Amino acid sequence: MRVADSDRVALADMLLGRGLGLDLGAATIRIRSDVPDLEGLLQTLYGSYRVEDGLELFDVTVKLRRAGGLRRLFRPQVELLVDAAIEFEPFPLDTPVPLLEWGVNYALASRLCCYLLLHSGVVERHGRTVLLPAMPGSGKSTLTAALALRGFRLLSDEFGVVRLSDSQLLPMLRPIALKNESIDVIARFAPQAVIGPRCHKTHKGTVAHLAPQLAHVDACHETAAPALIIFPRHDPSIALEMEPVPRARAFARLAVNSFNYEILGPDGFDALGKVVQASTCYQLRYRDLDRAVEAITELLDRAVQH
Amino acid sequence: MLRLVRETCLATGQCTQVIEAGAGQIPRTGAARVSARFVSADGIRILQFGDDAIVFNPISWDAHLLNAAAVEVLVLLAEVPRCIDDVVAFLSETLLAAEQADAFEHAQKLLHEFELLGLVRRLKDEPLAGC
């Protein structure tokens, strides 16, 4: 049964009890919560996911709970426990989703050492991936979302999950965190997109999450081969500029941007080397989202033909 | 933080990393120069990407971005132990005519930097005919 089709009361009970299990592709997570109405938010953002009630073990278990103490009387807060440990400052009770999403990111990044984890958006078309590695604020999530809404399959907005044995990319499918102006940009770009509530005054400004599509969720175990690496940067002064990046430089930038390259040592080096060798690499500066999507589509088609 | 990229820019004669002269450098003349031989460290991995390469040091787990000439020297040192004159001769073939007078300095800096990075090791001093 999908999360969206679940009875809301039963879902709330599940969150209070054994937890809601979700399969993200490369990892499984379990969410527990006593936060009021979280089940409704999860039905919006994770509605296409199946309720994984047959699993006993999960890669990550997180729990959102109302914070105790006197503060709860005048400024109620929610705190996040990752495998029973509090790792973050609490958030206001009415904005649990950013805390949940960032907490899950943190947990996945710090625990999944069986894969090379690049900090990158990843989309796929014709079995070949486009990696979009970038620093925060570069427009990575906006571009990843736009590609996912224009016929590319979303693998992840945050993690380029590289399998060490063959350097194939695995999905780590989660809602895409859109920030500030990007929320309206994507809402205009694809009016059919399912975007969750806006959470204001987070440390990244206003945040809202784009729900993954059903077809992408159902393909969360389909791997894809690396083909294109695009380092994106949103730049209002440039309509579109695509410059080749030497592979050795791309390797360096990806390694620096990785969550666990250093920990993996030679395995990480070999896996990243294969990804880069199989890819052509570009630096993209763009203002217009439609033109950027068009240019990336064209480049990927050329790479696939080649 | 990742200790990833240190560049050796042989073609221009510039090193982005300042190498201090003094202890550890190879004397231009004398007995010590005759006996200094170098060999690539065991187990280094080289990923060639056109003109550049990424070299992985299996001991430190650091990766280094090297240009083509620097990698060629590393490969040369992997074949058999070489002395600095071998490296100078090799570099003389790749350097422009105007730069050839500086071949020894280039070789000296490069070998010293490789040593610092753990990419080559200096063999125990021993007399070597021809160097």
CSV table of C-alpha atoms in Angstrom, one decimal:
chain,number,residue,atom,x,y,z
A,1,MET,CA,0.0,0.0,0.0
A,2,ARG,CA,1.2,3.5,-0.8
A,3,VAL,CA,1.6,6.1,1.9
A,4,ALA,CA,-1.0,8.3,0.2
A,5,ASP,CA,-3.6,5.5,0.2
A,6,SER,CA,-3.1,4.6,3.8
A,7,ASP,CA,-5.7,5.5,6.4
A,8,ARG,CA,-4.5,8.6,8.1
A,9,VAL,CA,-5.3,7.5,11.6
A,10,ALA,CA,-3.6,4.1,11.0
A,11,LEU,CA,-0.6,6.0,9.7
A,12,ALA,CA,-0.5,8.2,12.8
A,13,ASP,CA,-0.6,5.1,14.9
A,14,MET,CA,2.2,3.6,12.9
A,15,LEU,CA,4.4,6.7,13.4
A,16,LEU,CA,3.7,6.5,17.1
A,17,GLY,CA,4.4,2.8,17.3
A,18,ARG,CA,6.8,0.7,15.2
A,19,GLY,CA,7.3,3.6,12.7
A,20,LEU,CA,6.8,4.2,9.0
A,21,GLY,CA,9.3,2.3,6.8
A,22,LEU,CA,10.3,3.7,3.5
A,23,ASP,CA,12.5,2.3,0.7
A,24,LEU,CA,14.6,5.1,-0.9
A,25,GLY,CA,16.5,2.8,-3.2
A,26,ALA,CA,20.0,2.7,-1.9
A,27,ALA,CA,18.8,2.8,1.7
A,28,THR,CA,15.7,2.2,3.9
A,29,ILE,CA,14.6,4.5,6.6
A,30,ARG,CA,12.1,4.3,9.4
A,31,ILE,CA,10.3,7.4,10.7
A,32,ARG,CA,8.7,7.6,14.1
A,33,SER,CA,6.9,10.6,15.4
A,34,ASP,CA,4.5,12.0,17.9
A,35,VAL,CA,4.2,15.4,16.1
A,36,PRO,CA,0.6,16.2,15.4
A,37,ASP,CA,-0.4,16.0,11.7
A,38,LEU,CA,2.9,14.8,10.5
A,39,GLU,CA,1.1,11.9,8.8
A,40,GLY,CA,-0.6,14.4,6.5
A,41,LEU,CA,2.7,16.0,5.5
A,42,LEU,CA,4.2,12.6,4.8
A,43,GLN,CA,1.2,11.7,2.7
A,44,THR,CA,1.9,14.8,0.6
A,45,LEU,CA,5.6,14.4,0.2
A,46,TYR,CA,6.0,10.6,0.4
A,47,GLY,CA,2.6,9.7,-1.0
A,48,SER,CA,4.0,7.6,-3.9
A,49,TYR,CA,6.1,5.4,-1.6
A,50,ARG,CA,5.0,2.0,-0.5
A,51,VAL,CA,4.6,1.5,3.2
A,52,GLU,CA,7.4,-1.0,4.0
A,53,ASP,CA,5.8,-2.9,6.8
A,54,GLY,CA,7.6,-6.2,6.1
A,55,LEU,CA,11.1,-4.9,6.9
A,56,GLU,CA,12.7,-5.5,10.3
A,57,LEU,CA,16.0,-3.7,9.8
A,58,PHE,CA,16.5,-0.2,8.4
A,59,ASP,CA,19.6,1.7,7.5
A,60,VAL,CA,18.4,4.7,9.5
A,61,THR,CA,15.7,5.2,12.1
A,62,VAL,CA,14.7,8.8,13.0
A,63,LYS,CA,12.2,10.0,15.5
A,64,LEU,CA,10.5,13.4,15.6
A,65,ARG,CA,9.2,14.2,19.0
A,66,ARG,CA,7.8,17.2,20.7
A,67,ALA,CA,10.4,18.8,22.9
A,68,GLY,CA,9.7,18.8,26.7
A,69,GLY,CA,10.4,21.5,29.3
A,70,LEU,CA,8.7,24.8,30.1
A,71,ARG,CA,9.4,26.2,26.6
A,72,ARG,CA,6.7,23.9,25.2
A,73,LEU,CA,4.1,26.1,26.8
A,74,PHE,CA,5.0,29.3,24.9
A,75,ARG,CA,7.1,28.2,22.0
A,76,PRO,CA,6.5,24.5,21.2
A,77,GLN,CA,9.4,22.8,19.4
A,78,VAL,CA,10.2,19.5,17.8
A,79,GLU,CA,13.4,17.6,18.1
A,80,LEU,CA,14.9,14.9,16.0
A,81,LEU,CA,16.6,11.7,17.2
A,82,VAL,CA,18.7,9.8,14.9
A,83,ASP,CA,18.9,6.2,16.2
A,84,ALA,CA,17.9,7.5,19.6
A,85,ALA,CA,20.5,10.3,19.8
A,86,ILE,CA,19.7,14.0,19.4
A,87,GLU,CA,22.0,15.5,16.8
A,88,PHE,CA,20.4,18.8,16.0
A,89,GLU,CA,18.9,21.9,17.6
A,90,PRO,CA,15.1,21.7,17.8
A,91,PHE,CA,12.9,23.4,15.3
A,92,PRO,CA,9.5,25.1,15.8
A,93,LEU,CA,6.8,22.5,16.1
A,94,ASP,CA,5.0,23.7,13.0
A,95,THR,CA,8.0,23.1,10.7
A,96,PRO,CA,9.0,19.5,11.3
A,97,VAL,CA,9.7,18.6,7.7
A,98,PRO,CA,13.0,20.5,7.1
A,99,LEU,CA,14.3,19.0,10.4
A,100,LEU,CA,13.3,15.6,9.3
A,101,GLU,CA,14.8,15.9,5.8
A,102,TRP,CA,18.1,17.5,6.9
A,103,GLY,CA,18.3,14.9,9.7
A,104,VAL,CA,17.8,12.0,7.3
A,105,ASN,CA,20.4,13.6,5.0
A,106,TYR,CA,22.9,13.8,7.8
A,107,ALA,CA,22.2,10.2,8.9
A,108,LEU,CA,22.5,8.8,5.4
A,109,ALA,CA,25.7,10.7,4.7
A,110,SER,CA,27.4,9.6,7.8
A,111,ARG,CA,26.4,5.9,7.8
A,112,LEU,CA,26.3,4.6,4.3
A,113,CYS,CA,29.9,3.8,3.8
A,114,CYS,CA,29.3,0.9,1.5
A,115,TYR,CA,28.8,3.4,-1.3
A,116,LEU,CA,30.7,6.5,-2.5
A,117,LEU,CA,28.4,9.4,-1.7
A,118,LEU,CA,28.8,12.5,-3.9
A,119,HIS,CA,27.1,15.7,-3.0
A,120,SER,CA,25.1,15.9,-6.2
A,121,GLY,CA,21.8,15.9,-7.8
A,122,VAL,CA,21.3,12.9,-10.1
A,123,VAL,CA,18.8,12.4,-13.0
A,124,GLU,CA,18.6,9.8,-15.6
A,125,ARG,CA,17.4,9.4,-19.2
A,126,HIS,CA,17.9,6.4,-21.5
A,127,GLY,CA,19.8,4.6,-18.7
A,128,ARG,CA,22.4,7.3,-18.5
A,129,THR,CA,22.8,9.7,-15.7
A,130,VAL,CA,23.5,13.4,-15.4
A,131,LEU,CA,25.3,14.3,-12.2
A,132,LEU,CA,24.8,17.8,-10.9
A,133,PRO,CA,27.4,18.4,-8.2
A,134,ALA,CA,27.4,21.8,-6.6
A,135,MET,CA,27.8,23.8,-3.5
A,136,PRO,CA,24.7,25.0,-1.6
A,137,GLY,CA,23.1,28.1,-3.3
A,138,SER,CA,24.3,27.2,-6.8
A,139,GLY,CA,20.8,26.3,-8.1
A,140,LYS,CA,21.5,22.5,-8.1
A,141,SER,CA,18.1,21.6,-6.5
A,142,THR,CA,16.2,23.9,-8.8
A,143,LEU,CA,17.8,22.5,-11.9
A,144,THR,CA,17.5,18.9,-10.7
A,145,ALA,CA,13.8,19.5,-10.0
A,146,ALA,CA,13.3,21.1,-13.4
A,147,LEU,CA,14.9,18.1,-15.2
A,148,ALA,CA,12.8,15.7,-13.1
A,149,LEU,CA,9.7,17.6,-14.2
A,150,ARG,CA,10.8,17.5,-17.9
A,151,GLY,CA,11.1,13.8,-18.6
A,152,PHE,CA,14.3,12.8,-16.7
A,153,ARG,CA,14.0,10.2,-13.9
A,154,LEU,CA,15.0,11.6,-10.5
A,155,LEU,CA,17.5,9.5,-8.6
A,156,SER,CA,18.4,12.0,-6.0
A,157,ASP,CA,18.6,15.7,-5.3
A,158,GLU,CA,21.3,15.3,-2.7
A,159,PHE,CA,23.3,12.1,-3.1
A,160,GLY,CA,25.2,10.7,-6.0
A,161,VAL,CA,25.2,7.2,-4.8
A,162,VAL,CA,28.0,5.3,-6.5
A,163,ARG,CA,28.2,1.5,-6.2
A,164,LEU,CA,31.8,0.6,-5.5
A,165,SER,CA,31.8,-2.6,-7.5
A,166,ASP,CA,30.9,-1.1,-10.9
A,167,SER,CA,30.4,2.6,-10.4
A,168,GLN,CA,26.8,2.5,-11.4
A,169,LEU,CA,24.5,5.2,-9.8
A,170,LEU,CA,21.8,4.1,-7.4
A,171,PRO,CA,18.7,6.2,-6.6
A,172,MET,CA,18.4,7.7,-3.1
A,173,LEU,CA,15.0,9.1,-3.8
A,174,ARG,CA,13.6,11.7,-1.5
A,175,PRO,CA,11.7,15.0,-1.8
A,176,ILE,CA,13.7,17.8,-3.3
A,177,ALA,CA,14.3,20.7,-0.9
A,178,LEU,CA,13.5,24.0,-2.7
A,179,LYS,CA,14.6,27.2,-1.1
A,180,ASN,CA,13.3,30.8,-1.3
A,181,GLU,CA,12.8,32.0,-4.9
A,182,SER,CA,13.2,28.5,-6.2
A,183,ILE,CA,9.8,27.5,-4.8
A,184,ASP,CA,7.9,29.9,-7.0
A,185,VAL,CA,10.2,29.2,-9.9
A,186,ILE,CA,9.4,25.5,-9.9
A,187,ALA,CA,5.7,26.1,-9.2
A,188,ARG,CA,5.6,28.3,-12.3
A,189,PHE,CA,7.8,25.9,-14.3
A,190,ALA,CA,5.5,22.9,-13.6
A,191,PRO,CA,2.1,23.8,-12.1
A,192,GLN,CA,1.3,20.1,-11.7
A,193,ALA,CA,4.3,19.6,-9.3
A,194,VAL,CA,3.3,18.6,-5.8
A,195,ILE,CA,5.0,21.0,-3.4
A,196,GLY,CA,4.6,20.7,0.3
A,197,PRO,CA,4.0,23.6,2.7
A,198,ARG,CA,6.4,26.4,2.9
A,199,CYS,CA,8.5,26.5,6.1
A,200,HIS,CA,9.7,30.0,6.9
A,201,LYS,CA,12.6,31.3,8.9
A,202,THR,CA,14.8,28.1,8.7
A,203,HIS,CA,18.5,28.7,8.6
A,204,LYS,CA,18.3,28.4,4.8
A,205,GLY,CA,15.4,30.8,4.6
A,206,THR,CA,12.0,29.6,3.3
A,207,VAL,CA,12.0,25.9,2.4
A,208,ALA,CA,9.4,23.7,0.7
A,209,HIS,CA,9.7,20.2,-0.7
A,210,LEU,CA,8.9,18.8,-4.1
A,211,ALA,CA,7.3,15.3,-3.9
A,212,PRO,CA,8.9,12.6,-6.1
A,213,GLN,CA,6.8,11.2,-8.9
A,214,LEU,CA,5.2,7.8,-8.7
A,215,ALA,CA,7.2,6.4,-11.7
A,216,HIS,CA,10.4,7.5,-10.1
A,217,VAL,CA,9.6,5.9,-6.8
A,218,ASP,CA,8.7,2.7,-8.5
A,219,ALA,CA,12.1,2.7,-10.3
A,220,CYS,CA,14.0,3.3,-7.1
A,221,HIS,CA,16.0,0.1,-7.6
A,222,GLU,CA,17.0,0.7,-11.2
A,223,THR,CA,20.6,1.7,-11.5
A,224,ALA,CA,22.1,3.8,-14.3
A,225,ALA,CA,25.5,4.4,-15.9
A,226,PRO,CA,27.3,7.7,-15.5
A,227,ALA,CA,27.4,9.8,-18.7
A,228,LEU,CA,27.4,13.5,-18.0
A,229,ILE,CA,28.7,15.7,-15.1
A,230,ILE,CA,27.4,19.2,-15.0
A,231,PHE,CA,28.6,21.7,-12.4
A,232,PRO,CA,25.7,24.1,-12.4
A,233,ARG,CA,25.6,27.7,-11.2
A,234,HIS,CA,22.6,30.0,-11.4
A,235,ASP,CA,23.9,33.3,-12.7
A,236,PRO,CA,21.3,36.0,-13.6
A,237,SER,CA,23.9,37.8,-15.8
A,238,ILE,CA,24.3,35.0,-18.2
A,239,ALA,CA,21.5,33.4,-20.4
A,240,LEU,CA,23.4,30.2,-20.9
A,241,GLU,CA,27.1,29.2,-20.9
A,242,MET,CA,28.4,25.7,-21.1
A,243,GLU,CA,32.1,25.2,-20.8
A,244,PRO,CA,34.0,21.9,-20.9
A,245,VAL,CA,35.8,20.9,-17.7
A,246,PRO,CA,38.9,18.7,-17.9
A,247,ARG,CA,38.2,15.4,-16.4
A,248,ALA,CA,41.0,15.6,-13.8
A,249,ARG,CA,39.6,18.9,-12.6
A,250,ALA,CA,36.1,17.3,-12.4
A,251,PHE,CA,37.5,14.5,-10.4
A,252,ALA,CA,39.0,16.9,-7.9
A,253,ARG,CA,35.8,18.9,-7.6
A,254,LEU,CA,33.7,15.8,-7.1
A,255,ALA,CA,36.1,14.4,-4.5
A,256,VAL,CA,36.1,17.6,-2.6
A,257,ASN,CA,32.3,17.7,-2.7
A,258,SER,CA,31.9,14.1,-1.6
A,259,PHE,CA,30.6,13.0,1.8
A,260,ASN,CA,32.9,10.1,2.2
A,261,TYR,CA,35.5,9.9,-0.5
A,262,GLU,CA,38.3,10.2,2.1
A,263,ILE,CA,36.9,7.4,4.3
A,264,LEU,CA,36.8,5.0,1.4
A,265,GLY,CA,40.5,5.5,0.3
A,266,PRO,CA,41.5,3.4,-2.7
A,267,ASP,CA,37.9,2.1,-3.2
A,268,GLY,CA,36.6,5.7,-3.4
A,269,PHE,CA,39.4,6.7,-5.8
A,270,ASP,CA,38.7,3.8,-8.1
A,271,ALA,CA,35.0,4.3,-8.1
A,272,LEU,CA,35.2,8.0,-8.7
A,273,GLY,CA,37.8,7.4,-11.4
A,274,LYS,CA,35.4,5.1,-13.3
A,275,VAL,CA,32.5,7.7,-13.0
A,276,VAL,CA,34.7,10.5,-14.4
A,277,GLN,CA,36.2,8.3,-17.1
A,278,ALA,CA,32.7,7.4,-18.3
A,279,SER,CA,31.5,11.0,-18.4
A,280,THR,CA,31.9,14.2,-20.2
A,281,CYS,CA,32.1,17.2,-17.9
A,282,TYR,CA,30.9,20.8,-18.2
A,283,GLN,CA,30.5,23.9,-16.1
A,284,LEU,CA,27.0,25.4,-16.7
A,285,ARG,CA,26.1,28.9,-15.9
A,286,TYR,CA,22.4,29.7,-16.5
A,287,ARG,CA,19.7,32.2,-16.0
A,288,ASP,CA,16.8,30.6,-17.8
A,289,LEU,CA,15.7,27.2,-16.6
A,290,ASP,CA,14.1,26.1,-19.8
A,291,ARG,CA,17.2,26.7,-21.8
A,292,ALA,CA,19.4,24.9,-19.3
A,293,VAL,CA,17.1,21.9,-19.4
A,294,GLU,CA,17.2,22.0,-23.2
A,295,ALA,CA,21.0,22.2,-23.3
A,296,ILE,CA,21.5,19.3,-20.8
A,297,THR,CA,19.0,17.2,-22.8
A,298,GLU,CA,20.9,17.8,-25.9
A,299,LEU,CA,24.3,17.0,-24.3
A,300,LEU,CA,23.0,13.8,-22.8
A,301,ASP,CA,21.5,12.7,-26.1
A,302,ARG,CA,24.8,13.3,-27.8
A,303,ALA,CA,26.7,11.4,-25.0
A,304,VAL,CA,24.3,8.5,-25.4
A,305,GLN,CA,24.8,8.4,-29.1
A,306,HIS,CA,28.5,8.6,-28.8
B,1,MET,CA,38.8,18.4,4.7
B,2,LEU,CA,40.0,16.6,1.7
B,3,ARG,CA,43.7,16.9,1.0
B,4,LEU,CA,43.3,16.5,-2.6
B,5,VAL,CA,45.1,18.7,-5.1
B,6,ARG,CA,48.6,19.8,-5.2
B,7,GLU,CA,49.8,20.8,-8.6
B,8,THR,CA,53.2,20.5,-10.1
B,9,CYS,CA,53.4,22.8,-13.0
B,10,LEU,CA,56.5,21.6,-14.8
B,11,ALA,CA,55.8,23.0,-18.2
B,12,THR,CA,56.0,26.6,-16.9
B,13,GLY,CA,58.7,25.9,-14.4
B,14,GLN,CA,56.4,27.1,-11.6
B,15,CYS,CA,55.4,25.1,-8.6
B,16,THR,CA,52.2,26.1,-6.8
B,17,GLN,CA,53.7,24.7,-3.7
B,18,VAL,CA,56.8,26.5,-2.4
B,19,ILE,CA,59.6,24.1,-1.9
B,20,GLU,CA,62.2,25.2,0.5
B,21,ALA,CA,65.8,24.7,-0.5
B,22,GLY,CA,68.1,23.0,2.0
B,23,ALA,CA,68.0,19.6,3.7
B,24,GLY,CA,66.6,16.9,1.6
B,25,GLN,CA,67.4,18.5,-1.8
B,26,ILE,CA,69.8,17.0,-4.1
B,27,PRO,CA,73.2,18.6,-4.4
B,28,ARG,CA,74.2,19.8,-7.9
B,29,THR,CA,77.6,18.2,-7.5
B,30,GLY,CA,79.6,15.8,-5.3
B,31,ALA,CA,79.4,12.3,-4.0
B,32,ALA,CA,75.9,12.6,-2.6
B,33,ARG,CA,74.5,13.5,-6.0
B,34,VAL,CA,76.1,10.4,-7.5
B,35,SER,CA,74.5,8.1,-5.0
B,36,ALA,CA,70.9,9.5,-4.9
B,37,ARG,CA,68.4,7.2,-6.6
B,38,PHE,CA,64.7,7.4,-6.6
B,39,VAL,CA,61.8,5.0,-7.2
B,40,SER,CA,58.1,5.4,-7.3
B,41,ALA,CA,56.3,4.4,-4.1
B,42,ASP,CA,54.7,1.0,-4.1
B,43,GLY,CA,51.1,0.7,-4.9
B,44,ILE,CA,50.5,4.2,-6.3
B,45,ARG,CA,47.5,4.4,-8.6
B,46,ILE,CA,47.5,6.7,-11.6
B,47,LEU,CA,44.3,7.8,-13.4
B,48,GLN,CA,45.2,9.4,-16.7
B,49,PHE,CA,42.8,12.1,-18.0
B,50,GLY,CA,44.3,13.5,-21.2
B,51,ASP,CA,47.1,15.8,-20.3
B,52,ASP,CA,46.4,15.6,-16.6
B,53,ALA,CA,46.4,12.8,-14.1
B,54,ILE,CA,45.2,12.0,-10.6
B,55,VAL,CA,47.7,10.0,-8.6
B,56,PHE,CA,46.6,8.2,-5.4
B,57,ASN,CA,49.0,7.6,-2.6
B,58,PRO,CA,48.0,4.3,-0.9
B,59,ILE,CA,49.8,5.2,2.3
B,60,SER,CA,48.4,8.7,2.9
B,61,TRP,CA,45.2,8.1,0.9
B,62,ASP,CA,45.8,11.6,-0.6
B,63,ALA,CA,45.2,12.2,-4.3
B,64,HIS,CA,47.3,14.6,-6.3
B,65,LEU,CA,46.6,16.4,-9.5
B,66,LEU,CA,49.6,16.2,-11.7
B,67,ASN,CA,50.4,17.5,-15.2
B,68,ALA,CA,51.6,15.2,-18.0
B,69,ALA,CA,55.3,15.7,-17.5
B,70,ALA,CA,55.1,15.1,-13.8
B,71,VAL,CA,53.2,11.8,-14.4
B,72,GLU,CA,55.7,10.7,-17.0
B,73,VAL,CA,58.5,11.1,-14.5
B,74,LEU,CA,56.6,9.1,-11.9
B,75,VAL,CA,56.0,6.4,-14.5
B,76,LEU,CA,59.7,6.5,-15.4
B,77,LEU,CA,60.6,6.0,-11.7
B,78,ALA,CA,58.3,3.1,-11.5
B,79,GLU,CA,60.2,1.1,-14.1
B,80,VAL,CA,63.6,1.0,-12.4
B,81,PRO,CA,65.3,3.3,-9.8
B,82,ARG,CA,66.7,6.4,-11.4
B,83,CYS,CA,69.1,9.1,-10.4
B,84,ILE,CA,68.5,12.8,-10.9
B,85,ASP,CA,70.5,12.8,-14.1
B,86,ASP,CA,68.1,10.3,-15.7
B,87,VAL,CA,65.2,12.6,-14.8
B,88,VAL,CA,67.1,15.7,-16.1
B,89,ALA,CA,67.7,13.9,-19.4
B,90,PHE,CA,64.1,12.9,-19.6
B,91,LEU,CA,62.8,16.4,-18.9
B,92,SER,CA,65.2,17.9,-21.3
B,93,GLU,CA,63.3,16.1,-24.1
B,94,THR,CA,60.0,17.6,-23.0
B,95,LEU,CA,61.1,21.1,-22.1
B,96,LEU,CA,61.3,24.0,-24.6
B,97,ALA,CA,64.8,25.0,-25.7
B,98,ALA,CA,64.7,28.1,-23.6
B,99,GLU,CA,63.8,26.1,-20.5
B,100,GLN,CA,66.4,23.4,-20.9
B,101,ALA,CA,69.0,25.2,-18.9
B,102,ASP,CA,66.7,24.9,-15.9
B,103,ALA,CA,66.1,21.2,-16.3
B,104,PHE,CA,68.1,20.3,-13.3
B,105,GLU,CA,66.2,22.8,-11.1
B,106,HIS,CA,62.9,21.4,-12.4
B,107,ALA,CA,64.0,17.8,-11.7
B,108,GLN,CA,65.3,18.7,-8.3
B,109,LYS,CA,62.1,20.4,-7.3
B,110,LEU,CA,59.9,17.7,-8.7
B,111,LEU,CA,61.7,14.9,-7.0
B,112,HIS,CA,61.7,16.8,-3.7
B,113,GLU,CA,58.0,17.4,-4.0
B,114,PHE,CA,57.4,13.8,-4.9
B,115,GLU,CA,59.3,12.8,-1.8
B,116,LEU,CA,57.3,15.1,0.4
B,117,LEU,CA,54.1,13.7,-1.0
B,118,GLY,CA,55.3,10.2,-0.5
B,119,LEU,CA,55.0,9.4,-4.2
B,120,VAL,CA,58.7,8.5,-4.5
B,121,ARG,CA,61.2,7.2,-2.1
B,122,ARG,CA,65.0,7.7,-2.0
B,123,LEU,CA,66.9,4.4,-2.1
B,124,LYS,CA,69.6,3.8,0.3
B,125,ASP,CA,72.7,5.6,-0.9
B,126,GLU,CA,74.9,3.4,-3.0
B,127,PRO,CA,77.4,4.2,-5.8
B,128,LEU,CA,75.8,4.0,-9.2
B,129,ALA,CA,77.8,3.9,-12.3
B,130,GLY,CA,76.8,6.4,-15.0
B,131,CYS,CA,75.1,8.9,-12.7
